[in-house]
Amino acid sequence: MKVLLDLQYLNVATTGIKTYMMELAKAAKTYPHPDIEWIFTHDPIEQAADHTFKNPSSKFQRLNYHLDYFRWKEFQLPDLVKKHQPDVLICPDFVSPAASLSCRRMTVLHDAFFWQMPQNYPRWWRKYFLNLIRKGLKEKTEIITTTSYSKKALQKHLGEELPIHVVYQSPKSLTSRMDKGIITRNNLDQSPYFFHLGTFDKRKNLPVLVQAFKTFLEKENKDFKLVLAGGPGQSNQMNDFPIVEKLVSDLGLQDRVILPGYVKDEEIIALYQHAFGYVFPSENEGFGIPILEAMGFGIPVIHSDQAALIEVSDGAGLIAKTGDASDLAEKMILLGRDKSLREDLIQKGLFRRDYFSPQKFLQDFQQLILDAAPTL
């Protein structure tokens, strides 16, 4: 059976979708199946390294990217389907071609944010992108999503006409050599720190985390720091980075809150390895890759009571009320004081992380490809 995997979007993907695509492609190569022939539209490493459309600095550059993406989905990808004659086309970036295709389609919708949080997206762009998504949900299409929470959210907005399958992904394979430079440059080897990794999207609730950290310092009087690694939100509507910067200044936390921006894999490994705890206060997630990454490094995790995070952690994280800075501070204090709780969370986290292996990620896909499994 031939499976065509669309990897075009890797030329701009920077967050969870990039991890999803890279790990699926890597697993397909690592764990071949005798009855499945995988065909990649692009070499994943080369496509991820293509910076032609990354970080556009003008409206003209953004328009060029959208035109390139549209041309790919609606013309070039259908031509590849005709050329390779796959049995299944997998589009892991929300959008499948609007053109009629002879094969089954598996379209990955990672979450329902476009429907749930319209205020976070430019109006014209959201309307355009939702139109692309809907036009591709046709014929023999099966939707793949990341959690049961996301499945229910998608059914609410898309209905139940198309089958929706839940496939748990695997977190990023962080196998690079550790670069401790980021630790020494920020004096993180001199004091314990809480860590968060990700963009400064509004839904991440990072101002709440900064406020909670201020309360933690006032009550504990300890030499802790907070590291918020990652770039700005993906649009002006979504970006909380300026708000976080101002809050850090207003609260006098310039020496305690570290904002290193984008960090390389080698630096991410170092930040995980040395962290005292990982804090993820997000108000909405489709999956929550960083909490599993942290658990894999033996870091205790505090996360919000958002449904997808509860589903993924399955009792291996310390849960705080979403958007409640006081409750989050109390959980940070508890983690700092209770050594037995900390050790228990570490052990539960390591066990939970093992459940989300690359091999299982691929096997769940293979089952759907080969058996046309019924909706979960």
XYZ file of C-alpha atoms in Angstrom:
376
model
C 0.000 0.000 0.000
C 1.368 3.415 -0.979
C 1.137 6.349 1.433
C 2.032 9.876 0.302
C 3.025 12.175 3.176
C 2.778 15.906 2.491
C 5.750 17.675 4.111
C 5.569 21.021 2.314
C 4.571 22.975 5.436
C 7.901 22.192 7.105
C 9.360 25.243 5.351
C 7.494 27.537 7.765
C 6.409 25.327 10.683
C 8.110 26.232 13.976
C 6.008 24.726 16.771
C 3.959 21.607 17.470
C 3.017 20.904 13.853
C 6.705 20.841 12.914
C 7.375 18.304 15.666
C 4.405 16.221 14.499
C 5.578 16.136 10.890
C 9.232 15.485 11.681
C 8.509 12.718 14.175
C 6.015 10.986 11.867
C 8.481 11.064 8.955
C 11.320 9.876 11.169
C 9.235 7.028 12.615
C 8.150 5.933 9.121
C 11.827 5.592 8.173
C 12.888 3.954 11.431
C 10.074 1.405 11.705
C 9.242 0.225 8.160
C 6.146 -1.906 7.618
C 6.243 -4.680 4.983
C 2.821 -3.694 3.622
C 3.331 0.085 3.496
C 5.460 2.089 1.097
C 5.971 5.638 2.353
C 6.530 8.401 -0.196
C 7.570 11.834 1.088
C 6.761 14.930 -0.946
C 9.965 16.510 0.387
C 13.051 15.455 2.279
C 12.047 16.475 5.835
C 15.486 17.761 6.892
C 15.965 19.835 3.749
C 12.428 21.231 3.813
C 12.708 22.221 7.481
C 15.986 24.002 6.676
C 14.421 26.057 3.872
C 14.170 29.641 5.170
C 12.639 31.193 2.049
C 9.358 32.017 3.766
C 10.360 31.955 7.435
C 9.832 35.129 9.462
C 8.435 37.337 6.662
C 9.183 41.010 7.293
C 6.601 42.545 4.966
C 3.048 42.043 3.704
C 4.491 41.304 0.261
C 6.561 38.407 1.633
C 3.570 37.033 3.527
C 1.435 37.251 0.405
C 4.106 35.401 -1.571
C 4.058 32.619 0.995
C 0.267 32.281 0.898
C 0.354 32.128 -2.898
C 3.069 29.479 -2.775
C 1.098 27.439 -0.237
C -2.100 27.704 -2.283
C -0.272 26.700 -5.463
C 1.189 23.687 -3.687
C -2.078 22.429 -2.166
C -4.328 23.021 -5.142
C -2.061 22.215 -8.084
C 1.312 20.648 -7.293
C 0.149 18.177 -4.644
C -2.742 16.845 -6.800
C -0.217 16.389 -9.618
C 1.966 14.317 -7.276
C -1.068 12.196 -6.383
C -1.605 11.505 -10.089
C 2.091 10.702 -10.513
C 2.527 8.326 -7.560
C -1.023 6.899 -7.392
C -0.996 6.483 -3.598
C -3.712 4.621 -1.735
C -3.619 7.223 1.044
C -2.638 10.899 1.162
C -1.707 12.255 4.608
C -1.836 16.038 5.061
C -0.561 16.827 8.581
C -1.170 20.585 8.397
C -4.983 20.996 8.438
C -5.370 21.444 4.675
C -6.008 18.871 1.933
C -6.488 19.759 -1.762
C -9.918 20.932 -2.856
C -9.511 18.944 -6.090
C -11.072 15.494 -6.390
C -8.559 12.737 -5.674
C -8.669 9.007 -6.319
C -7.147 8.071 -2.952
C -8.216 8.124 0.685
C -7.275 11.245 2.575
C -6.079 11.531 6.160
C -6.101 15.167 7.200
C -4.639 16.074 10.578
C -6.535 18.787 12.472
C -4.398 19.290 15.558
C -6.972 21.344 17.442
C -10.087 23.474 17.059
C -8.466 26.825 17.873
C -9.598 28.495 14.635
C -13.196 27.937 15.709
C -12.776 28.239 19.471
C -10.610 31.381 19.600
C -11.433 33.586 16.585
C -10.213 36.692 18.411
C -6.633 35.408 18.201
C -6.446 35.498 14.407
C -6.631 38.212 11.737
C -10.198 38.145 10.426
C -9.386 37.866 6.707
C -6.701 35.212 7.265
C -8.960 33.086 9.493
C -11.801 33.223 6.956
C -9.445 32.274 4.131
C -7.779 29.418 6.039
C -11.063 27.945 7.299
C -12.278 27.973 3.710
C -9.193 26.004 2.641
C -9.756 23.483 5.432
C -13.428 22.922 4.624
C -12.869 22.560 0.874
C -10.344 19.781 1.559
C -12.684 17.818 3.833
C -14.379 15.872 1.070
C -14.687 12.459 -0.552
C -12.927 9.655 1.346
C -11.528 11.892 4.092
C -10.695 10.789 7.617
C -9.727 13.398 10.185
C -6.857 12.646 12.545
C -6.530 14.630 15.750
C -4.304 14.566 18.806
C -6.561 13.989 21.845
C -10.115 13.028 22.741
C -10.553 16.635 23.880
C -9.685 17.897 20.391
C -11.976 15.300 18.814
C -14.977 16.524 20.823
C -14.148 20.145 20.018
C -13.874 19.394 16.288
C -17.139 17.445 16.276
C -18.846 20.440 17.846
C -17.736 22.711 14.995
C -17.586 20.287 12.056
C -20.319 17.828 12.929
C -19.948 14.051 12.866
C -20.294 13.370 9.158
C -16.599 12.590 8.688
C -14.831 10.021 10.903
C -12.410 11.505 13.427
C -9.639 9.310 14.855
C -7.453 10.095 17.860
C -3.765 9.333 17.354
C -1.433 10.273 20.203
C 1.747 11.770 18.808
C 5.243 11.433 20.199
C 7.184 14.436 21.504
C 10.306 15.748 19.844
C 13.362 13.495 19.803
C 15.942 15.703 21.500
C 19.158 13.853 20.709
C 21.598 16.721 20.035
C 24.615 17.350 22.233
C 23.774 19.638 25.127
C 24.921 23.271 24.919
C 25.358 24.575 28.468
C 26.255 28.048 27.276
C 22.711 29.290 27.863
C 22.938 28.045 31.455
C 26.209 29.794 32.262
C 25.365 33.023 30.386
C 22.237 33.471 32.493
C 23.773 32.197 35.770
C 21.209 29.404 35.872
C 23.767 27.078 37.408
C 23.738 29.304 40.493
C 20.027 29.072 41.321
C 17.046 26.762 40.704
C 14.529 27.847 38.075
C 11.089 27.132 36.719
C 10.936 26.664 32.960
C 8.424 27.246 30.166
C 9.078 26.637 26.464
C 6.853 27.922 23.665
C 5.613 30.965 21.830
C 4.132 33.909 23.692
C 0.633 33.264 22.319
C -2.120 34.715 24.486
C -3.600 31.286 25.157
C -0.357 30.284 26.902
C -1.257 32.551 29.880
C 2.345 33.629 30.448
C 1.422 36.897 32.223
C -0.393 34.697 34.747
C 2.782 32.667 35.205
C 4.857 35.828 35.799
C 2.360 37.041 38.410
C 2.375 33.631 40.095
C 6.167 33.633 40.142
C 6.171 37.050 41.846
C 3.887 35.670 44.560
C 6.089 32.572 44.876
C 9.163 34.757 45.502
C 7.368 36.922 48.049
C 6.173 33.943 50.071
C 9.255 31.734 49.780
C 12.059 34.306 49.792
C 14.244 31.954 47.739
C 16.755 32.606 44.992
C 14.638 31.123 42.174
C 14.446 32.251 38.566
C 11.890 31.806 35.800
C 12.941 31.021 32.218
C 10.409 31.765 29.465
C 12.018 30.528 26.254
C 10.453 31.025 22.842
C 9.493 33.635 20.293
C 6.582 36.077 20.037
C 3.026 35.020 19.247
C 2.196 34.325 15.628
C 0.237 37.551 15.063
C -0.329 40.887 16.778
C -3.624 39.599 18.142
C -1.940 36.522 19.590
C 1.321 38.018 20.862
C 1.737 38.492 24.624
C 5.493 39.083 24.526
C 5.275 42.896 24.970
C 2.820 42.398 27.830
C 5.154 39.942 29.541
C 8.150 42.258 29.083
C 6.261 45.180 30.627
C 4.940 43.049 33.481
C 8.433 41.801 34.295
C 9.628 45.421 34.444
C 6.645 46.668 36.467
C 7.120 43.876 39.022
C 10.874 44.480 39.259
C 11.728 40.975 38.071
C 14.328 41.845 35.429
C 17.010 39.882 37.304
C 14.732 36.914 37.992
C 12.856 36.333 34.718
C 14.991 35.229 31.765
C 13.647 35.799 28.228
C 16.188 34.157 25.891
C 13.939 34.137 22.801
C 14.144 31.239 20.355
C 16.516 28.530 21.547
C 18.261 25.740 19.666
C 17.690 22.067 20.439
C 21.080 21.901 22.146
C 20.034 24.739 24.460
C 16.565 23.261 25.041
C 18.197 20.077 26.296
C 20.325 22.071 28.735
C 17.326 24.057 29.981
C 15.323 20.878 30.576
C 18.258 19.083 32.216
C 18.821 21.822 34.804
C 15.239 22.958 35.500
C 13.704 22.616 38.944
C 10.202 22.366 37.506
C 8.260 22.877 34.307
C 5.166 25.115 34.377
C 2.525 25.065 31.619
C -0.434 27.349 32.472
C -2.065 27.335 29.010
C -5.802 27.950 28.691
C -6.167 25.845 25.543
C -4.054 23.081 23.995
C -4.694 20.358 21.469
C -2.006 18.152 22.995
C 0.784 19.798 25.010
C 4.098 18.400 23.760
C 6.354 20.284 26.245
C 4.900 18.599 29.312
C 5.919 15.199 27.910
C 9.354 16.518 26.952
C 9.837 17.771 30.511
C 8.642 14.476 31.987
C 11.125 12.633 29.788
C 13.949 14.666 31.332
C 12.783 13.827 34.853
C 11.360 17.299 35.500
C 8.218 17.597 37.662
C 5.407 19.336 35.795
C 2.739 21.814 36.873
C 0.012 22.360 34.277
C -3.386 24.000 34.041
C -6.632 22.073 34.388
C -7.228 22.332 30.631
C -8.787 19.108 29.351
C -6.142 18.065 26.799
C -3.316 18.507 29.319
C -5.176 16.454 31.921
C -5.720 13.756 29.288
C -2.061 13.686 28.233
C -0.518 13.830 31.701
C -3.023 11.351 33.173
C -2.202 12.150 36.788
C 1.535 12.641 36.277
C 1.353 16.434 36.636
C 0.414 18.819 39.427
C -2.763 20.600 38.321
C -3.456 24.331 38.809
C -6.630 26.274 38.041
C -6.495 27.833 34.582
C -5.937 31.593 34.694
C -5.643 31.678 38.518
C -2.268 33.201 39.452
C -2.808 32.627 43.187
C -3.539 28.917 42.752
C -0.603 28.526 40.364
C 1.690 30.199 42.913
C 0.464 27.802 45.600
C 1.299 24.826 43.377
C 4.791 26.232 42.724
C 5.272 26.706 46.470
C 4.068 23.151 47.128
C 6.503 21.764 44.583
C 9.333 23.694 46.220
C 8.512 22.518 49.742
C 7.369 18.895 49.324
C 10.311 16.698 48.294
C 8.251 13.496 48.326
C 5.648 15.071 46.018
C 8.426 16.204 43.702
C 9.924 12.719 43.521
C 6.504 11.147 42.995
C 5.790 13.494 40.072
C 9.182 12.729 38.532
C 8.589 8.975 38.629
C 5.023 9.242 37.324
C 6.194 11.570 34.581
C 8.927 9.221 33.386
C 6.430 6.376 33.243
C 3.842 8.476 31.407
C 6.358 9.764 28.853
C 7.157 6.186 27.804
C 3.559 5.746 26.658
C 4.061 8.282 23.851
C 6.787 6.548 21.866
C 7.556 7.169 18.175
C 6.850 3.491 17.474
C 3.359 3.678 19.000
C 2.684 6.939 17.146
C 3.473 5.221 13.860
C 1.672 1.978 14.729
C -1.572 3.857 15.386
C -1.277 5.479 11.970
C -0.466 2.148 10.346
C -3.541 0.559 11.881
C -5.751 3.242 10.370
C -4.003 2.960 7.008
C -4.226 -0.823 6.760
C -7.438 -1.640 8.592
C -9.586 1.457 7.966
C -10.339 1.323 11.672
C -13.714 2.640 12.832
C -13.937 5.967 14.586
C -12.482 5.823 18.085
